[in-house]
Amino acid sequence: MPPTFAQLGAPDFIVSALAQRGINQPFAIQAATVADALAGRDVCGRAPTGSGKTLAFGIPLVASVGSAQPHKPRALVLAPTRELADQIMTELRTFAGKRRVSVAYGGVGYGGQIGSLRRGVDILVACPGRLEDLIEQGHVNLSAVDKVVIDEADRMADMGFIPAVRRLLDQTSTKRQTMLFSATLDGDVATLTRDYQSDPVRHEVGDEIPDVSAADHVFWSVARTDRTDVCAEAIDAAGSTVVFCRTRHGCDRVARQLHSRGIRTAALHGGRSQSQRTRALAEFAAGKVQALVATDVAARGIHVEGVGAVVHYDVAADHKTYLHRSGRTARAGLGGVVVSLVQPEQVKELKSMQRKMGLQQPITEVDVAAIRTAAPRNGSASARGFATDSSPRGSKTHNANADAPQSRSERRKPSADANRQRPDSQRPGSQSRRRTLERPAAKNQSRHRGSNNNRSRSKGHQRSPQR
Ligand code: ADP
Ligand code: MG
């Protein structure tokens, strides 16, 4: 039996207000975070959309927020979009009791927001831009804020809000509790956690594994010695490509070999310095190099849109690795091709890996033409059909796509539908035909206050010596 909201420590007025809405049983992320947050701990929560993150932070906020003086809110919820801020405010108000919940976001007049702030707002839900304006104009002061929530931190990063978020957090109380929620916890989000959370308890719900069902998956039988030639042809056909190798050494060698076949490449692995990696990623994102040759570990930092193909030069070690690598393409609603170069002695292992993912593609001869059909060159995804026997069945981690439609355009529907449910400004792809790139952590963070504790710091730097 999962605990009830009352058992998690939610006060009666919240429990009964939620019950009136038919909300009686905590969702997983709520069961995981509410007690820790009520105890005052920093929380770092990863959970997919729709998993109930608003209540996960909302219940502890409402339960423990102090009473605000004019212009000096006590709790701050930062959200990337106006729509989201409105949703959060609406949801919080259903069980906020006497706590005053209000919003600050752009695109509407200042009058109402300024009036509320003057009367006093206990919990302010805000988008970074308008909040900075209101601060500058003297209507808000964040010094009494001792509870902060950063909601949808990954989207915040995608939209370029991280510098503003940092500036805002720097103005809040040094004795604050900081909760961060996001669908992913890597890249810029990890940096925020490291710099602004203090010994956070981390709760992760759902499968972090990326959705690769928008990509076309092909498996080519290739002799070991032919792999570089085939890889070069695939890159030529697909445009920008991430090539995965097992070892650092392998990466360097393959990058060199591809280079000698006229492909502009950059290597990305743990043996390269931070500045070399940063440059490699930047050149790839800018289209100056066609292929990024990477190890699995380095690949976690690749968040570039418009990658036409992923090539598993060395077959992935297991299905999770396959999905993580493959998730570098077909992002943000665009298509992409995933190519595995399979050597004859790897077939058995590969079949077993495919079964774990619900993929059933045959291992075929090399067919570079198929890539031209499928890869989104120059960011424009092809809408043409793809050979039925190559259609992915949809991985088991994504039941919504379990019945894979036959054509590419049909197959793209699920993600299009998911987008349609959100307002335009919230679509991840709405401004991302351009390639976006997550900046790696800046080296010197000491000017930022917050958790510099060694535990969270060292965690972020764990790295396999091989990769
Ligand atoms: P997320 O922020 O993770 O995307 P939300 O917090 O917006 O998800 O919650 C999604 C929906 O689920 C909302 O309509 C919310 O009211 C509802 N919900 C949240 N928690 C519960 C619960 N414990 N029981 C029933 N419905 C819930
Ligand atoms: Mg939410």
GROMACS .gro file of N, CA and C and ligand atoms in nm, residues 5 21-27 29-30 47-57 84 87 91 151-152, ligand 1:
model
  105
    5PHE      N    1  -0.159   1.092   0.150
    5PHE     CA    2  -0.102   1.226   0.163
    5PHE      C    3  -0.084   1.261   0.311
   21ARG      N    4  -1.128   1.724  -0.477
   21ARG     CA    5  -1.105   1.712  -0.621
   21ARG      C    6  -1.087   1.566  -0.662
   22GLY      N    7  -1.107   1.476  -0.569
   22GLY     CA    8  -1.092   1.334  -0.602
   22GLY      C    9  -0.948   1.288  -0.602
   23ILE      N   10  -0.860   1.369  -0.544
   23ILE     CA   11  -0.719   1.331  -0.538
   23ILE      C   12  -0.690   1.274  -0.399
   24ASN      N   13  -0.678   1.143  -0.393
   24ASN     CA   14  -0.663   1.077  -0.263
   24ASN      C   15  -0.534   0.998  -0.251
   25GLN      N   16  -0.486   0.950  -0.363
   25GLN     CA   17  -0.371   0.862  -0.361
   25GLN      C   18  -0.252   0.931  -0.427
   26PRO      N   19  -0.142   0.946  -0.355
   26PRO     CA   20  -0.027   1.015  -0.418
   26PRO      C   21   0.026   0.939  -0.540
   27PHE      N   22   0.064   1.012  -0.641
   27PHE     CA   23   0.138   0.954  -0.752
   27PHE      C   24   0.281   0.925  -0.705
   29ILE      N   25   0.586   1.019  -0.789
   29ILE     CA   26   0.682   1.127  -0.761
   29ILE      C   27   0.641   1.201  -0.634
   30GLN      N   28   0.510   1.207  -0.609
   30GLN     CA   29   0.462   1.273  -0.487
   30GLN      C   30   0.496   1.189  -0.364
   47ALA      N   31   1.093   1.334  -1.339
   47ALA     CA   32   0.974   1.258  -1.371
   47ALA      C   33   0.917   1.312  -1.501
   48PRO      N   34   0.855   1.226  -1.580
   48PRO     CA   35   0.802   1.271  -1.709
   48PRO      C   36   0.679   1.361  -1.694
   49THR      N   37   0.641   1.426  -1.801
   49THR     CA   38   0.523   1.511  -1.803
   49THR      C   39   0.400   1.432  -1.759
   50GLY      N   40   0.317   1.496  -1.682
   50GLY     CA   41   0.192   1.434  -1.642
   50GLY      C   42   0.204   1.343  -1.522
   51SER      N   43   0.320   1.341  -1.461
   51SER     CA   44   0.339   1.248  -1.350
   51SER      C   45   0.300   1.311  -1.216
   52GLY      N   46   0.261   1.438  -1.217
   52GLY     CA   47   0.212   1.498  -1.093
   52GLY      C   48   0.316   1.579  -1.017
   53LYS      N   49   0.406   1.642  -1.090
   53LYS     CA   50   0.513   1.716  -1.023
   53LYS      C   51   0.460   1.840  -0.950
   54THR      N   52   0.352   1.899  -1.001
   54THR     CA   53   0.301   2.022  -0.938
   54THR      C   54   0.263   1.997  -0.792
   55LEU      N   55   0.192   1.889  -0.766
   55LEU     CA   56   0.158   1.859  -0.627
   55LEU      C   57   0.281   1.815  -0.548
   56ALA      N   58   0.375   1.752  -0.617
   56ALA     CA   59   0.495   1.706  -0.547
   56ALA      C   60   0.568   1.822  -0.481
   57PHE      N   61   0.572   1.938  -0.549
   57PHE     CA   62   0.633   2.054  -0.483
   57PHE      C   63   0.527   2.143  -0.419
   84LEU      N   64   0.238   2.750  -1.835
   84LEU     CA   65   0.274   2.663  -1.724
   84LEU      C   66   0.257   2.737  -1.591
   87GLN      N   67  -0.102   2.737  -1.506
   87GLN     CA   68  -0.147   2.605  -1.460
   87GLN      C   69  -0.105   2.581  -1.315
   91GLU      N   70  -0.358   2.532  -1.002
   91GLU     CA   71  -0.357   2.408  -0.923
   91GLU      C   72  -0.328   2.438  -0.776
  151ASP      N   73   1.072   2.466  -1.185
  151ASP     CA   74   0.992   2.363  -1.252
  151ASP      C   75   1.035   2.353  -1.398
  152GLU      N   76   1.030   2.232  -1.452
  152GLU     CA   77   1.069   2.208  -1.591
  152GLU      C   78   1.204   2.272  -1.623
  468ADP     P1   79   0.357   1.725  -1.437
  468ADP     O1   80   0.389   1.858  -1.379
  468ADP     O2   81   0.442   1.616  -1.383
  468ADP     O3   82   0.356   1.725  -1.586
  468ADP     P2   83   0.098   1.774  -1.323
  468ADP     O4   84   0.141   1.811  -1.187
  468ADP     O5   85   0.056   1.883  -1.414
  468ADP     O6   86   0.209   1.684  -1.394
  468ADP     O7   87  -0.020   1.665  -1.305
  468ADP     C1   88  -0.086   1.610  -1.416
  468ADP     C2   89  -0.235   1.591  -1.384
  468ADP     O8   90  -0.251   1.491  -1.286
  468ADP     C3   91  -0.300   1.716  -1.329
  468ADP     O9   92  -0.426   1.729  -1.390
  468ADP     C4   93  -0.315   1.687  -1.181
  468ADP    O10   94  -0.426   1.755  -1.125
  468ADP     C5   95  -0.334   1.537  -1.179
  468ADP     N1   96  -0.286   1.475  -1.057
  468ADP     C6   97  -0.170   1.503  -0.995
  468ADP     N2   98  -0.153   1.425  -0.887
  468ADP     C7   99  -0.261   1.345  -0.878
  468ADP     C8  100  -0.301   1.241  -0.788
  468ADP     N3  101  -0.225   1.205  -0.684
  468ADP     N4  102  -0.419   1.180  -0.811
  468ADP     C9  103  -0.496   1.217  -0.916
  468ADP     N5  104  -0.464   1.313  -1.006
  468ADP    C10  105  -0.347   1.378  -0.988
   0.00000   0.00000   0.00000
